[in-house]
XYZ file of C-alpha atoms in Angstrom:
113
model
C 0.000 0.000 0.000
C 1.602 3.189 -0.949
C 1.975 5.934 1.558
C 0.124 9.135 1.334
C 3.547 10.884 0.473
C 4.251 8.186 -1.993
C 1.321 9.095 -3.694
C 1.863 12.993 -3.681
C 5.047 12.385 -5.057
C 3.962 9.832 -7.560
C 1.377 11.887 -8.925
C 4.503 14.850 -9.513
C 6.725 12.906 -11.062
C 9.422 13.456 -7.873
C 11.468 11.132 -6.430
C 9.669 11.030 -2.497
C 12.373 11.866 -0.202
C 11.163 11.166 3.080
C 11.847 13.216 6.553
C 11.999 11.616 9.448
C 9.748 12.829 12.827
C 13.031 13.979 14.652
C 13.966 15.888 12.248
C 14.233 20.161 12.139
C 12.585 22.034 10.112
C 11.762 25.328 9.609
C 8.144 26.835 11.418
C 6.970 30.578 10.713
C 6.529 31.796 14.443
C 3.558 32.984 13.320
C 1.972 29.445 11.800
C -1.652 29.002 12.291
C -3.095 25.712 10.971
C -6.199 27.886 10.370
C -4.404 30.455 7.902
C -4.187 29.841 4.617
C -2.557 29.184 2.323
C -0.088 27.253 4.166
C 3.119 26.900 2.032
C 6.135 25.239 2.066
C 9.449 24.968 0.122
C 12.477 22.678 0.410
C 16.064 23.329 0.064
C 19.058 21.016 0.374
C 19.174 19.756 4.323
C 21.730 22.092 6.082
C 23.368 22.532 9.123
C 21.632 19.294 10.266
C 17.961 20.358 9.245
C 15.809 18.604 6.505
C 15.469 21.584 4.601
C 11.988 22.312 4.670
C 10.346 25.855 5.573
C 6.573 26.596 6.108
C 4.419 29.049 6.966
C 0.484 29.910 6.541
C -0.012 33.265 4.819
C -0.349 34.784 0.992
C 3.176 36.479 1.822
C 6.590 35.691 3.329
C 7.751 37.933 5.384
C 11.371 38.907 5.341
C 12.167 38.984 8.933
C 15.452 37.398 9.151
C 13.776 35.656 12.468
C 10.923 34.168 10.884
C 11.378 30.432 10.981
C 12.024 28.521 14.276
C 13.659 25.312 14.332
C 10.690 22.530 15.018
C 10.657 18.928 15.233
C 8.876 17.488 12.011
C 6.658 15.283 14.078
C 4.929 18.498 15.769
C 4.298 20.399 12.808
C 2.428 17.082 11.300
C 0.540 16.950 14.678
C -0.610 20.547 14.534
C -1.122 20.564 10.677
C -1.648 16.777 9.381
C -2.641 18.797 5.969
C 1.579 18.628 5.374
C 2.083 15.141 5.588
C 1.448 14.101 2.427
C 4.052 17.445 0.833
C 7.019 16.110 3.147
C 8.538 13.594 0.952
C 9.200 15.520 -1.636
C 12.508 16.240 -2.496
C 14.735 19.249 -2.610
C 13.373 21.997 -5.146
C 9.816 21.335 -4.468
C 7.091 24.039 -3.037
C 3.513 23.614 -2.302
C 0.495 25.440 -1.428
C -2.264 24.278 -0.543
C -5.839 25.422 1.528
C -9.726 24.471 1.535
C -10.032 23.015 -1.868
C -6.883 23.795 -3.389
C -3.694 22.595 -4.172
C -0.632 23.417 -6.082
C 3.014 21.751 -6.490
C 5.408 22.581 -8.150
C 9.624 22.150 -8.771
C 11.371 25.193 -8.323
C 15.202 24.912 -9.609
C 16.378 27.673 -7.930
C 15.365 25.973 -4.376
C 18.480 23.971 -5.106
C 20.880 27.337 -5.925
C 20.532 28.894 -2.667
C 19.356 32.830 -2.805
């Protein structure tokens, strides 16, 4: 039976590249579970996080102190709407809300900024 990240990255042609509960990502301070959209983007793991940053809003902010370090496992336990994104590999963003969903590879993910 495939998992529900298997599937998400099945039906985007990417190669699933799981995370792992323990790991760190990066959390907006301000994430709400309730906001939407809720997005999220993945670059190459670094400095012993998986890579991934989300946050629920229509903008990113640019404060420098945005994202907080968080255990995978609690941002699937406050927002099981992410599971499914998590697997996807470096490059990848989503977006998603109430009825909507969008993924899509983003090369310069992989190019730093």
């Amino acid at each position: 039976m495939l998992h529900d990240h298997d599937a998400v990255c099945s039906r985007f042609g990417a190669e699933p590249a799981p995370v792992a509960g323990t790991e760190i990502l990066g959390l907006a301070g301000t994430f709400s579970s309730v906001v939407f959209p809720i997005n999220g983007l993945r670059q190459p793991a670094e400095d012993g996080a998986c890579g991934w940053f989300v946050w629920s809003s229509e903008e990113l902010s640019d404060d420098p102190d945005l994202f907080v370090p968080t255990p995978v496992a609690h941002l699937v336990t406050v927002c099981p709407a992410v599971r499914p994104y998590l697997a996807l590999p470096p490059g990848w963003r989503f977006l998603i809300g109430p009825g909507y969903e969008d993924v899509w590879f983003d090369e310069e993910l992989l190019h730093g900024s």
